[in-house]
C-alpha positions as CSV (number, residue, x, y, z in Angstrom):
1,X,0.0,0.0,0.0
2,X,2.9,2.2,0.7
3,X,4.5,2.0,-2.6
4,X,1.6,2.0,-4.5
5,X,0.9,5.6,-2.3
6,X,4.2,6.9,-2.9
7,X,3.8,6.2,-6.8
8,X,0.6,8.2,-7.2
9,X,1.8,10.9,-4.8
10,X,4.8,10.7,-7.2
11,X,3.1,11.5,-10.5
12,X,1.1,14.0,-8.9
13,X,4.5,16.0,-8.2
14,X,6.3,15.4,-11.3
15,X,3.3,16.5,-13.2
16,X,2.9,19.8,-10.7
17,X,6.8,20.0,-11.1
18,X,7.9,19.5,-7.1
19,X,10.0,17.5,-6.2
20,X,10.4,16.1,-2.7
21,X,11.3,18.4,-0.1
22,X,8.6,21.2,-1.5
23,X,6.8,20.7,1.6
24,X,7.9,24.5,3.2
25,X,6.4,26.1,0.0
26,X,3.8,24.3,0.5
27,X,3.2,25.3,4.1
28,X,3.9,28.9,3.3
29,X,1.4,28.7,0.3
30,X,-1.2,27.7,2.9
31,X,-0.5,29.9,5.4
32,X,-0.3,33.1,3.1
33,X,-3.5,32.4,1.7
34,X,-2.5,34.1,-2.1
35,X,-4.9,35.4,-4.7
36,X,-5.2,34.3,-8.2
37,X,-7.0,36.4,-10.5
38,X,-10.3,38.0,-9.1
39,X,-12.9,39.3,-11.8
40,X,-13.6,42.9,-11.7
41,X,-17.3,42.7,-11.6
42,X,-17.7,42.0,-7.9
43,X,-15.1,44.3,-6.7
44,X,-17.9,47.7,-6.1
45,X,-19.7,49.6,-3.4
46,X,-21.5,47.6,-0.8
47,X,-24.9,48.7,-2.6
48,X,-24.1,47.9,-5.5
49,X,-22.6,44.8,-4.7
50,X,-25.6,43.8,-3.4
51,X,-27.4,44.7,-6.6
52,X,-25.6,43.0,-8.4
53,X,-25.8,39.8,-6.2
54,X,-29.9,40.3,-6.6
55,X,-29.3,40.4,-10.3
56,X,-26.8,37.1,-10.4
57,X,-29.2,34.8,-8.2
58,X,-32.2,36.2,-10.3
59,X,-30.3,34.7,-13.7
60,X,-30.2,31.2,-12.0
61,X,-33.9,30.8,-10.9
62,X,-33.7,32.4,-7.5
63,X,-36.2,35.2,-5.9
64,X,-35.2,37.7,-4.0
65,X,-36.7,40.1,-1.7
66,X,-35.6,42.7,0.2
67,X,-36.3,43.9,4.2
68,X,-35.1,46.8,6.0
69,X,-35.0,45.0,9.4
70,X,-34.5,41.4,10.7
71,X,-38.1,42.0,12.5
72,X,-39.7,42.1,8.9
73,X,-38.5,38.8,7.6
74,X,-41.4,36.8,8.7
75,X,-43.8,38.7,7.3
76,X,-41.5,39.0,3.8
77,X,-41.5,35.3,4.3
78,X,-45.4,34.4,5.2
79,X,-45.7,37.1,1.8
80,X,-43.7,34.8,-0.5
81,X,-45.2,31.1,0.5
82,X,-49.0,33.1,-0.3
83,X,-47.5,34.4,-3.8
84,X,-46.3,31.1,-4.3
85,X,-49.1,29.0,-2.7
86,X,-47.1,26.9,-0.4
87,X,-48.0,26.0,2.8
88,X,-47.6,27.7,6.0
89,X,-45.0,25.1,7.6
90,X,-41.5,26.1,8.3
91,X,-38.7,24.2,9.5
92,X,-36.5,26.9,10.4
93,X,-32.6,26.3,11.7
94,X,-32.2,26.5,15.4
95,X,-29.8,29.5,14.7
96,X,-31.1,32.3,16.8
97,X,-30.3,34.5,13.6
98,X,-33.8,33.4,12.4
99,X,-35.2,31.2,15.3
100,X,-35.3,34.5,17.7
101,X,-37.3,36.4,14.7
102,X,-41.1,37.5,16.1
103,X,-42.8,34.8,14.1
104,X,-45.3,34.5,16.2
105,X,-46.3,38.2,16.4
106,X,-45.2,39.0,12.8
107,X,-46.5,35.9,11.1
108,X,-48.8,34.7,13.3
109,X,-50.8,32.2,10.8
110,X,-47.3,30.2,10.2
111,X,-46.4,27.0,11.9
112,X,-42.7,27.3,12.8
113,X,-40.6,24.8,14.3
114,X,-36.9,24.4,14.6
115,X,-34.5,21.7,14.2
116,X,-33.0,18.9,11.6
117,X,-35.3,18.9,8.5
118,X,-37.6,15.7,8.3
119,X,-39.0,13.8,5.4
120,X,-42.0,15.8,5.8
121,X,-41.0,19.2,6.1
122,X,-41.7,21.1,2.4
123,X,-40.1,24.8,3.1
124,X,-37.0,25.5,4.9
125,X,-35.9,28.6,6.5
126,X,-32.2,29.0,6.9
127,X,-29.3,31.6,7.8
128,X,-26.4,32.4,5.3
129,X,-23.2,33.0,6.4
130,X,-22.0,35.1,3.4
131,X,-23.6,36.5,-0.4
132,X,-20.7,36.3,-3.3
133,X,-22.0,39.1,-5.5
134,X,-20.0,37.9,-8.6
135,X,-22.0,34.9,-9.1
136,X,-25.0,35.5,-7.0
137,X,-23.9,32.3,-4.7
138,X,-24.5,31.8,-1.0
139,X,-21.7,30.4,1.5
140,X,-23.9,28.3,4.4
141,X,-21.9,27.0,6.9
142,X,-22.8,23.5,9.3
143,X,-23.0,23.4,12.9
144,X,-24.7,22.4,16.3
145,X,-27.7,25.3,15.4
146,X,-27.3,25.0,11.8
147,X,-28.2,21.4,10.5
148,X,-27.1,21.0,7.1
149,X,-29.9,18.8,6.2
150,X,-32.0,21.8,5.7
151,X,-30.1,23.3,2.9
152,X,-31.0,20.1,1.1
153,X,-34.1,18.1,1.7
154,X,-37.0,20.7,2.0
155,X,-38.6,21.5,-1.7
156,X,-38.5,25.4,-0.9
157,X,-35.3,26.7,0.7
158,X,-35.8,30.2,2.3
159,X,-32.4,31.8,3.3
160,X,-31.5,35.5,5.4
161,X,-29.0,37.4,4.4
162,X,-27.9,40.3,5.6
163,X,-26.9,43.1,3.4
164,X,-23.5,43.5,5.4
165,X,-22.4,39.9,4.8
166,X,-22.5,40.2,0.6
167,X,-18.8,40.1,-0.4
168,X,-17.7,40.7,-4.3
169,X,-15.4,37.3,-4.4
170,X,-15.0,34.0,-3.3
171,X,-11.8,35.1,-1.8
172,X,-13.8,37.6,0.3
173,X,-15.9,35.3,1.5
174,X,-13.1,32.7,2.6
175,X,-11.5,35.7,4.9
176,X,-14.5,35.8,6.3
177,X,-15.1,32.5,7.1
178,X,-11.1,32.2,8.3
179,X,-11.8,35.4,10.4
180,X,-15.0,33.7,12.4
181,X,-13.9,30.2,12.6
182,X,-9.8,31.2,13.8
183,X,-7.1,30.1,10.9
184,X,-6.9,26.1,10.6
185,X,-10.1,25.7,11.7
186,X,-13.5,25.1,9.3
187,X,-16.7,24.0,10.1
188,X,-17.6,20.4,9.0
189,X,-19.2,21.4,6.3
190,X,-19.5,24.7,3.9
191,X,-21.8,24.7,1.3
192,X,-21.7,27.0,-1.7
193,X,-25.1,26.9,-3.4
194,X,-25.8,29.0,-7.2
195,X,-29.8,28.9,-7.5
196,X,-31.8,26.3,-7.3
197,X,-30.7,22.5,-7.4
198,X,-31.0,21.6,-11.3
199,X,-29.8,19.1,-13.7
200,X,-29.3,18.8,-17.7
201,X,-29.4,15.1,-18.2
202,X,-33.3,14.6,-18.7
203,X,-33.3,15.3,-23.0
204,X,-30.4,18.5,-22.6
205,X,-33.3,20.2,-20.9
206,X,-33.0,21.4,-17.1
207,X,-35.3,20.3,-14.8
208,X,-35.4,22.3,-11.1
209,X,-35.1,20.0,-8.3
210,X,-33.6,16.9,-9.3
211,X,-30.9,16.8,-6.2
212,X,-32.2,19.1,-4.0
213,X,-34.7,22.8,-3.6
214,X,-36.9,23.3,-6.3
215,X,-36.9,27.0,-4.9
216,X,-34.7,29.1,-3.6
217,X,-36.0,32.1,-1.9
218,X,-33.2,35.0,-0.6
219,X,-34.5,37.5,1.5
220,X,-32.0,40.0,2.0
221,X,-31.8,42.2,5.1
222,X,-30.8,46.0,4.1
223,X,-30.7,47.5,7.8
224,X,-30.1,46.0,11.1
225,X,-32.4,45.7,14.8
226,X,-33.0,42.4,16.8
Protein backbone atom coordinates (compact mmCIF):
# COMPACT_ATOMS: atom_id res chain seq x y z
CA UNK A 1 0.00 0.00 0.00
CA UNK A 2 2.85 2.16 0.70
CA UNK A 3 4.49 1.96 -2.60
CA UNK A 4 1.62 1.95 -4.53
CA UNK A 5 0.94 5.59 -2.33
CA UNK A 6 4.16 6.86 -2.89
CA UNK A 7 3.84 6.18 -6.83
CA UNK A 8 0.56 8.15 -7.25
CA UNK A 9 1.81 10.86 -4.79
CA UNK A 10 4.79 10.75 -7.25
CA UNK A 11 3.13 11.45 -10.48
CA UNK A 12 1.09 14.01 -8.90
CA UNK A 13 4.54 16.03 -8.18
CA UNK A 14 6.26 15.39 -11.33
CA UNK A 15 3.35 16.53 -13.21
CA UNK A 16 2.86 19.82 -10.67
CA UNK A 17 6.84 20.03 -11.11
CA UNK A 18 7.95 19.52 -7.12
CA UNK A 19 9.98 17.52 -6.22
CA UNK A 20 10.38 16.05 -2.68
CA UNK A 21 11.28 18.39 -0.05
CA UNK A 22 8.62 21.18 -1.51
CA UNK A 23 6.77 20.67 1.64
CA UNK A 24 7.87 24.46 3.18
CA UNK A 25 6.39 26.08 0.00
CA UNK A 26 3.79 24.27 0.54
CA UNK A 27 3.24 25.30 4.08
CA UNK A 28 3.85 28.86 3.28
CA UNK A 29 1.38 28.71 0.33
CA UNK A 30 -1.21 27.71 2.92
CA UNK A 31 -0.54 29.86 5.37
CA UNK A 32 -0.33 33.11 3.14
CA UNK A 33 -3.45 32.44 1.68
CA UNK A 34 -2.46 34.14 -2.06
CA UNK A 35 -4.88 35.40 -4.70
CA UNK A 36 -5.20 34.35 -8.24
CA UNK A 37 -7.01 36.45 -10.50
CA UNK A 38 -10.33 38.03 -9.10
CA UNK A 39 -12.90 39.33 -11.82
CA UNK A 40 -13.58 42.87 -11.73
CA UNK A 41 -17.29 42.67 -11.62
CA UNK A 42 -17.68 42.05 -7.87
CA UNK A 43 -15.13 44.32 -6.69
CA UNK A 44 -17.93 47.71 -6.06
CA UNK A 45 -19.69 49.58 -3.44
CA UNK A 46 -21.45 47.65 -0.83
CA UNK A 47 -24.87 48.68 -2.60
CA UNK A 48 -24.11 47.88 -5.49
CA UNK A 49 -22.56 44.78 -4.73
CA UNK A 50 -25.62 43.78 -3.44
CA UNK A 51 -27.38 44.71 -6.60
CA UNK A 52 -25.59 43.01 -8.42
CA UNK A 53 -25.76 39.81 -6.16
CA UNK A 54 -29.91 40.35 -6.55
CA UNK A 55 -29.33 40.39 -10.26
CA UNK A 56 -26.82 37.05 -10.42
CA UNK A 57 -29.21 34.84 -8.23
CA UNK A 58 -32.16 36.22 -10.28
CA UNK A 59 -30.25 34.74 -13.73
CA UNK A 60 -30.19 31.25 -12.05
CA UNK A 61 -33.93 30.80 -10.89
CA UNK A 62 -33.71 32.42 -7.46
CA UNK A 63 -36.18 35.22 -5.93
CA UNK A 64 -35.21 37.71 -3.97
CA UNK A 65 -36.74 40.13 -1.71
CA UNK A 66 -35.60 42.73 0.24
CA UNK A 67 -36.31 43.94 4.22
CA UNK A 68 -35.10 46.78 6.00
CA UNK A 69 -34.96 44.97 9.43
CA UNK A 70 -34.53 41.41 10.68
CA UNK A 71 -38.07 41.97 12.48
CA UNK A 72 -39.65 42.12 8.85
CA UNK A 73 -38.54 38.85 7.58
CA UNK A 74 -41.36 36.81 8.70
CA UNK A 75 -43.77 38.68 7.26
CA UNK A 76 -41.47 39.01 3.85
CA UNK A 77 -41.46 35.34 4.34
CA UNK A 78 -45.44 34.38 5.25
CA UNK A 79 -45.68 37.06 1.82
CA UNK A 80 -43.72 34.75 -0.52
CA UNK A 81 -45.24 31.06 0.51
CA UNK A 82 -49.00 33.12 -0.27
CA UNK A 83 -47.45 34.40 -3.83
CA UNK A 84 -46.30 31.14 -4.35
CA UNK A 85 -49.13 29.02 -2.66
CA UNK A 86 -47.08 26.91 -0.36
CA UNK A 87 -47.96 26.04 2.75
CA UNK A 88 -47.63 27.69 6.03
CA UNK A 89 -44.99 25.10 7.63
CA UNK A 90 -41.53 26.14 8.28
CA UNK A 91 -38.73 24.16 9.49
CA UNK A 92 -36.50 26.94 10.38
CA UNK A 93 -32.59 26.31 11.67
CA UNK A 94 -32.21 26.51 15.40
CA UNK A 95 -29.76 29.55 14.68
CA UNK A 96 -31.13 32.30 16.80
CA UNK A 97 -30.34 34.53 13.61
CA UNK A 98 -33.76 33.38 12.39
CA UNK A 99 -35.16 31.18 15.33
CA UNK A 100 -35.34 34.46 17.69
CA UNK A 101 -37.27 36.44 14.69
CA UNK A 102 -41.14 37.47 16.10
CA UNK A 103 -42.77 34.81 14.10
CA UNK A 104 -45.28 34.48 16.24
CA UNK A 105 -46.26 38.21 16.42
CA UNK A 106 -45.21 39.03 12.75
CA UNK A 107 -46.51 35.88 11.14
CA UNK A 108 -48.79 34.67 13.31
CA UNK A 109 -50.83 32.20 10.83
CA UNK A 110 -47.34 30.17 10.24
CA UNK A 111 -46.42 26.99 11.95
CA UNK A 112 -42.73 27.26 12.80
CA UNK A 113 -40.61 24.78 14.31
CA UNK A 114 -36.89 24.39 14.58
CA UNK A 115 -34.47 21.72 14.20
CA UNK A 116 -33.03 18.90 11.58
CA UNK A 117 -35.26 18.91 8.47
CA UNK A 118 -37.61 15.72 8.34
CA UNK A 119 -39.04 13.78 5.43
CA UNK A 120 -42.04 15.76 5.80
CA UNK A 121 -41.04 19.23 6.06
CA UNK A 122 -41.74 21.07 2.44
CA UNK A 123 -40.14 24.76 3.09
CA UNK A 124 -36.96 25.49 4.91
CA UNK A 125 -35.94 28.58 6.49
CA UNK A 126 -32.15 28.98 6.94
CA UNK A 127 -29.27 31.59 7.82
CA UNK A 128 -26.43 32.41 5.29
CA UNK A 129 -23.21 33.01 6.40
CA UNK A 130 -21.99 35.13 3.38
CA UNK A 131 -23.62 36.55 -0.36
CA UNK A 132 -20.66 36.26 -3.30
CA UNK A 133 -22.01 39.12 -5.49
CA UNK A 134 -20.01 37.93 -8.59
CA UNK A 135 -22.00 34.91 -9.13
CA UNK A 136 -25.02 35.49 -7.00
CA UNK A 137 -23.90 32.29 -4.74
CA UNK A 138 -24.53 31.79 -1.00
CA UNK A 139 -21.71 30.36 1.50
CA UNK A 140 -23.90 28.29 4.44
CA UNK A 141 -21.86 26.96 6.93
CA UNK A 142 -22.77 23.46 9.27
CA UNK A 143 -23.01 23.40 12.91
CA UNK A 144 -24.74 22.42 16.31
CA UNK A 145 -27.73 25.27 15.36
CA UNK A 146 -27.32 25.00 11.82
CA UNK A 147 -28.22 21.42 10.55
CA UNK A 148 -27.08 21.05 7.06
CA UNK A 149 -29.92 18.83 6.22
CA UNK A 150 -32.00 21.82 5.66
CA UNK A 151 -30.13 23.32 2.91
CA UNK A 152 -31.03 20.06 1.10
CA UNK A 153 -34.07 18.10 1.74
CA UNK A 154 -37.03 20.74 2.03
CA UNK A 155 -38.60 21.51 -1.74
CA UNK A 156 -38.51 25.39 -0.87
CA UNK A 157 -35.27 26.74 0.66
CA UNK A 158 -35.81 30.24 2.32
CA UNK A 159 -32.40 31.76 3.34
CA UNK A 160 -31.52 35.52 5.42
CA UNK A 161 -28.99 37.38 4.45
CA UNK A 162 -27.87 40.26 5.60
CA UNK A 163 -26.89 43.12 3.41
CA UNK A 164 -23.54 43.46 5.40
CA UNK A 165 -22.45 39.90 4.77
CA UNK A 166 -22.54 40.18 0.59
CA UNK A 167 -18.84 40.07 -0.43
CA UNK A 168 -17.74 40.72 -4.28
CA UNK A 169 -15.43 37.32 -4.37
CA UNK A 170 -14.98 33.97 -3.32
CA UNK A 171 -11.77 35.08 -1.79
CA UNK A 172 -13.77 37.59 0.31
CA UNK A 173 -15.94 35.31 1.46
CA UNK A 174 -13.14 32.73 2.58
CA UNK A 175 -11.50 35.72 4.86
CA UNK A 176 -14.53 35.79 6.32
CA UNK A 177 -15.08 32.54 7.10
CA UNK A 178 -11.11 32.16 8.27
CA UNK A 179 -11.75 35.38 10.45
CA UNK A 180 -14.98 33.67 12.39
CA UNK A 181 -13.86 30.24 12.60
CA UNK A 182 -9.83 31.17 13.80
CA UNK A 183 -7.13 30.08 10.91
CA UNK A 184 -6.87 26.12 10.57
CA UNK A 185 -10.14 25.72 11.69
CA UNK A 186 -13.48 25.10 9.26
CA UNK A 187 -16.72 24.03 10.09
CA UNK A 188 -17.64 20.42 9.03
CA UNK A 189 -19.18 21.41 6.27
CA UNK A 190 -19.46 24.72 3.91
CA UNK A 191 -21.82 24.71 1.27
CA UNK A 192 -21.73 27.04 -1.66
CA UNK A 193 -25.14 26.92 -3.38
CA UNK A 194 -25.78 29.03 -7.21
CA UNK A 195 -29.79 28.87 -7.51
CA UNK A 196 -31.80 26.29 -7.29
CA UNK A 197 -30.74 22.53 -7.41
CA UNK A 198 -30.96 21.58 -11.31
CA UNK A 199 -29.82 19.10 -13.68
CA UNK A 200 -29.34 18.79 -17.68
CA UNK A 201 -29.41 15.11 -18.22
CA UNK A 202 -33.34 14.61 -18.73
CA UNK A 203 -33.30 15.28 -23.02
CA UNK A 204 -30.42 18.48 -22.61
CA UNK A 205 -33.27 20.20 -20.89
CA UNK A 206 -33.02 21.41 -17.09
CA UNK A 207 -35.28 20.30 -14.77
CA UNK A 208 -35.35 22.32 -11.15
CA UNK A 209 -35.11 19.99 -8.31
CA UNK A 210 -33.59 16.94 -9.30
CA UNK A 211 -30.88 16.77 -6.23
CA UNK A 212 -32.18 19.09 -4.03
CA UNK A 213 -34.68 22.75 -3.56
CA UNK A 214 -36.91 23.35 -6.27
CA UNK A 215 -36.90 26.96 -4.90
CA UNK A 216 -34.74 29.08 -3.63
CA UNK A 217 -35.97 32.15 -1.92
CA UNK A 218 -33.20 34.96 -0.57
CA UNK A 219 -34.53 37.50 1.55
CA UNK A 220 -31.96 39.96 2.03
CA UNK A 221 -31.77 42.21 5.11
CA UNK A 222 -30.75 45.96 4.14
CA UNK A 223 -30.70 47.48 7.76
CA UNK A 224 -30.13 46.01 11.08
CA UNK A 225 -32.44 45.74 14.77
CA UNK A 226 -33.00 42.40 16.79
Amino acid sequence: MSGARDQVLGAVRRSLKRAPGDEAAIDARLAQHPRNLVPARGQLSPTERVDLFEAQAAAVQASVSRVGALAEVPEAVAAYLREQNLPGQLRVSPDPTVADLPWAEKAPLLTVSTGPARDADAVSVTPAFAGIAETGTLMLTSGKDRPATLNFLPETHIVVLKASQVVGAYEDAWDLLRQAEGEGVMPRSVNLITGPSRTGDIEQKIQLGAHGPRRLHIVVVEGGGA
